[in-house]
Tab-separated table of C-alpha atoms in Angstrom:
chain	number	residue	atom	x	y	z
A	1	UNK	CA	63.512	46.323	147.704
A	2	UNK	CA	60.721	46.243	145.523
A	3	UNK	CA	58.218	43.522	145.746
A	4	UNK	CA	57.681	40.810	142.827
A	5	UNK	CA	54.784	41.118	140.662
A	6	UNK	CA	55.527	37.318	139.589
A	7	UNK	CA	57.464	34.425	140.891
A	8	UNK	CA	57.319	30.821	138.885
A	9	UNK	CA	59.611	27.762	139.442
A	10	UNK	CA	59.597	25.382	136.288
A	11	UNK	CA	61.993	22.289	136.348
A	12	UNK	CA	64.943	22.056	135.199
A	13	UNK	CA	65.128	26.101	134.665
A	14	UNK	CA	64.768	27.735	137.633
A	15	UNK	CA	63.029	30.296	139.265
A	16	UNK	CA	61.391	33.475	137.388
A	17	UNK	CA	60.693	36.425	139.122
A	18	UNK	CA	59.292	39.772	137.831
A	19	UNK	CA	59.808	42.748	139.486
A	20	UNK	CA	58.731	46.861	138.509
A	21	UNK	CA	62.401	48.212	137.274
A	22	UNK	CA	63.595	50.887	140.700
A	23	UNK	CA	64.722	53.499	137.965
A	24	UNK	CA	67.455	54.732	140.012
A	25	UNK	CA	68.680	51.385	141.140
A	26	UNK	CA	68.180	49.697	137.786
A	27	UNK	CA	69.379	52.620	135.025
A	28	UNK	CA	73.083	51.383	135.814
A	29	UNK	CA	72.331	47.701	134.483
A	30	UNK	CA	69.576	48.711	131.546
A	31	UNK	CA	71.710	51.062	130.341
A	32	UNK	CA	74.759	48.361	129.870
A	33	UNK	CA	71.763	46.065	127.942
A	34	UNK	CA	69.750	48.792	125.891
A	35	UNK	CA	73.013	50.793	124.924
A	36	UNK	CA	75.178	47.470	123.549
A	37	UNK	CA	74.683	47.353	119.520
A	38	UNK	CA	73.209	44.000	120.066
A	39	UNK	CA	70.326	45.695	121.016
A	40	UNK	CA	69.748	48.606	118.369
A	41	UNK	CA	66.156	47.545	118.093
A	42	UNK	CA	65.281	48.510	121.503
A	43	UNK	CA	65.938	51.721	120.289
A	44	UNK	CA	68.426	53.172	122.913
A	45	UNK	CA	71.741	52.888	121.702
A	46	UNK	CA	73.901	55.891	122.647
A	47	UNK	CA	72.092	57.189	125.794
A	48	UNK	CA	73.433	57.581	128.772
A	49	UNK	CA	72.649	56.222	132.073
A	50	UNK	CA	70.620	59.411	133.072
A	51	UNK	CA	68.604	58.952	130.199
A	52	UNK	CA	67.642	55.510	130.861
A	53	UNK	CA	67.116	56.278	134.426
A	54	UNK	CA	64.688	59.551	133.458
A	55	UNK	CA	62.863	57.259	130.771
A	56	UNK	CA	62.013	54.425	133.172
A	57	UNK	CA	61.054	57.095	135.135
A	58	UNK	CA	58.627	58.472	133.020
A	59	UNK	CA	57.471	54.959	132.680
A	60	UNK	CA	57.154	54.385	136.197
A	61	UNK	CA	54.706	57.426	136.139
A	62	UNK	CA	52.377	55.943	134.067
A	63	UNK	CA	49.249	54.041	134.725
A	64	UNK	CA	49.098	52.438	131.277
A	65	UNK	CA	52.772	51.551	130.609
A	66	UNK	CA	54.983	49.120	132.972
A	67	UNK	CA	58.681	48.353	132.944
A	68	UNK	CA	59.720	44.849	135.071
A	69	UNK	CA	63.166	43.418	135.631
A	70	UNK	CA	62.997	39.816	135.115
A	71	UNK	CA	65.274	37.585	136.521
A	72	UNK	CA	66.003	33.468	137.371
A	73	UNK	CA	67.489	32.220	140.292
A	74	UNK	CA	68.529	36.053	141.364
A	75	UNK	CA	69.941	36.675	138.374
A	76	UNK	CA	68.526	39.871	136.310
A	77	UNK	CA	67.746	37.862	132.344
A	78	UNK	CA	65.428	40.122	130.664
A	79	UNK	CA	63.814	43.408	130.281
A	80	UNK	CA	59.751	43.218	129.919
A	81	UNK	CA	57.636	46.480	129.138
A	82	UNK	CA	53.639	45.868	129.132
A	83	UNK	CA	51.458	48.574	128.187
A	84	UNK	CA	47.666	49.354	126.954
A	85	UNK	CA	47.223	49.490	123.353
A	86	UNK	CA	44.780	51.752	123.570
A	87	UNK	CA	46.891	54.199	125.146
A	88	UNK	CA	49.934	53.444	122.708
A	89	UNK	CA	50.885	54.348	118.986
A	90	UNK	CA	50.202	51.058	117.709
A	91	UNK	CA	46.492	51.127	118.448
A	92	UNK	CA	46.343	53.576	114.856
A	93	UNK	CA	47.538	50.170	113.453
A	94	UNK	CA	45.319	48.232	114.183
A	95	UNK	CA	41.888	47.316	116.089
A	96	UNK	CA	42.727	46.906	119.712
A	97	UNK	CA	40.289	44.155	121.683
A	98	UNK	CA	39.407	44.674	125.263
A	99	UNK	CA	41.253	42.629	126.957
A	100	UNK	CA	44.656	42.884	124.638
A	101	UNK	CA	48.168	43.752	126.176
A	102	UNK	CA	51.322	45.248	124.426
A	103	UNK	CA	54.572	44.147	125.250
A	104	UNK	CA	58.254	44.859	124.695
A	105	UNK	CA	61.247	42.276	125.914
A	106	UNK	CA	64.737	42.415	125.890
A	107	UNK	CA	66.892	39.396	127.157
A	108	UNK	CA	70.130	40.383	128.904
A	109	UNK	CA	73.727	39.263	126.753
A	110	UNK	CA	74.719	36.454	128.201
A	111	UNK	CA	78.472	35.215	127.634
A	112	UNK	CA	77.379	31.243	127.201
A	113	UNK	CA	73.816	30.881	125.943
A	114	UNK	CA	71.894	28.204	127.124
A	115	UNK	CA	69.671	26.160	124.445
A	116	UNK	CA	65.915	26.598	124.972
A	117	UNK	CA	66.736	29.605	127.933
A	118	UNK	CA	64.602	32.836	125.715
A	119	UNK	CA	61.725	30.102	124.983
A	120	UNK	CA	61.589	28.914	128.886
A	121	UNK	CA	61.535	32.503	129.914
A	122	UNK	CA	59.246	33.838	127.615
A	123	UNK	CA	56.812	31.185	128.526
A	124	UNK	CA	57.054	32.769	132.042
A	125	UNK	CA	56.250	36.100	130.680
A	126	UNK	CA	53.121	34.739	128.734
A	127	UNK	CA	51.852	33.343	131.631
A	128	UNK	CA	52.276	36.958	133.856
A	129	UNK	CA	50.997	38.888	130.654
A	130	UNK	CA	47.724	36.943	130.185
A	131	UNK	CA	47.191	36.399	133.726
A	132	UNK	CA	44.350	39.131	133.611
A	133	UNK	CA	44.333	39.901	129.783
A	134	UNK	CA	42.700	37.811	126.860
A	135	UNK	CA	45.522	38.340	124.013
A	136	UNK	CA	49.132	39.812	123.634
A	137	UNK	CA	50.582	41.925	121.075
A	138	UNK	CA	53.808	42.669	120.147
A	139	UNK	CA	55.056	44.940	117.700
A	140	UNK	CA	59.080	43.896	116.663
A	141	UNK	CA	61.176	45.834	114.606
A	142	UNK	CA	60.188	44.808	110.765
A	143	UNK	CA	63.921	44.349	110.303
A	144	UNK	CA	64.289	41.986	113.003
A	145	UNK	CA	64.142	38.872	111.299
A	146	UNK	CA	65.503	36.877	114.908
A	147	UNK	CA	62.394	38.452	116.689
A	148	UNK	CA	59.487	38.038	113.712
A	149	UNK	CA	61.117	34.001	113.730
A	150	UNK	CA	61.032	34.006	117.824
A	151	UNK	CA	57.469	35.132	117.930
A	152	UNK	CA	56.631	32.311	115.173
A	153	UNK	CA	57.866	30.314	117.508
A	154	UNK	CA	56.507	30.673	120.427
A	155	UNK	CA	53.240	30.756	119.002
A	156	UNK	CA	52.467	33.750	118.068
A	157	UNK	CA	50.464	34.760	114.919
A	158	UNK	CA	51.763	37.073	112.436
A	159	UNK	CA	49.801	40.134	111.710
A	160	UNK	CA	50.613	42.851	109.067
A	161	UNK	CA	53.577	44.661	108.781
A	162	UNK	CA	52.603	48.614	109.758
A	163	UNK	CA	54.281	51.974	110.247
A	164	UNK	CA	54.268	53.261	113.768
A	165	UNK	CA	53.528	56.745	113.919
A	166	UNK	CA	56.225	59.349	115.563
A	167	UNK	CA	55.606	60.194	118.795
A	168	UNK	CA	57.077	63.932	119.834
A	169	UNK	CA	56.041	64.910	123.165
A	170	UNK	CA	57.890	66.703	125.884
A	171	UNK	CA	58.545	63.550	128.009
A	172	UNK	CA	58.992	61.084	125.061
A	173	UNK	CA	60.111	60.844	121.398
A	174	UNK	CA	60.007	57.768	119.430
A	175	UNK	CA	60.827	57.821	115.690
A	176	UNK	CA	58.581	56.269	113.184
A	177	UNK	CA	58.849	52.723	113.097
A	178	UNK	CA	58.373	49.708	110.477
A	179	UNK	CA	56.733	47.115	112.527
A	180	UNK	CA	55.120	43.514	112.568
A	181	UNK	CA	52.257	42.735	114.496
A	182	UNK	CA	52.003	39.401	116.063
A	183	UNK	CA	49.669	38.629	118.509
A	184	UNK	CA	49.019	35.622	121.035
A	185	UNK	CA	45.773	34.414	122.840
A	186	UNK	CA	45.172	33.032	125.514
């Protein structure tokens, strides 16, 4: 089993716990999240289950980028991807700050959605993120009006709207993407 980076209880909620995704034991359940068209932004829709095992992976590798299964009361909620902006795409968009972390989340469908359940777990995930970091910065799909509002939100500041660069490499593609920065301090 692996071990939890970070466990929180808050009231009335439950209990959080993040976890590094197991790419063989996890691909099964990402792949039913990141391939469903709900989640088109996230980039993965029509891979297979091999794919999304091999990709988190290749993530696993890494020393700079970090995939975590999140998940209250035993229950896997949400998909969370940290990495450094300095060792990213995004840092040709924009100045990265020592101290600054990038991250990606996904929250699992969920057949009866609870009010205030993405803002109670994404406080969670602030708290883990900027733990040992200074400020947090996302990077949403321009076209993802639900995710530019969310970030708003939750506190977030709005940065400019920028074009990630393609990345080609053996290990990893990623297309060129129309993004808004938003970043959080601590």
């Amino acid at each position: 089993m692996t071990t939890a980076v970070h466990v929180r209880t808050v009231e009335g909620f439950g209990t959080v716990t993040v976890r590094p995704v197991d790419p063989d034991r996890d691909a099964p359940l990402l792949h039913s999240w990141v391939d469903a068209e709900r989640s088109r932004f996230w980039g993965m829709v029509g891979t297979t289950v091999e794919q999304v095992r091999e990709i988190y992976a290749h993530l696993d590798s890494l020393t700079t980028h970090h995939g975590f299964l999140v998940s209250r009361d035993d229950e896997p909620v949400a998909l969370l991807q940290t990495y450094d902006p300095e060792a990213d795409r995004v840092s040709e968009c924009y100045e990265v700050r020592p101290g600054d972390i990038g991250a990606h989340f996904l929250i699992a469908p969920n057949a009866s959605p609870e009010p205030g359940f993405t803002g109670s777990l994404v406080t969670v995930l602030i708290a883990f993120m900027l733990k040992d970091r200074t400020r947090i910065v996302v990077e949403p799909d321009a076209a993802n009006e639900k995710a530019v509002a969310r970030m708003v939100r939750l506190g977030f500041e709005l940065g400019p709207e920028v074009v990630l660069p393609e990345v080609d490499l053996p290990e990893v593609y990623l297309p060129e993407k129309r993004a808004r920065l938003a970043f959080l301090s601590r």
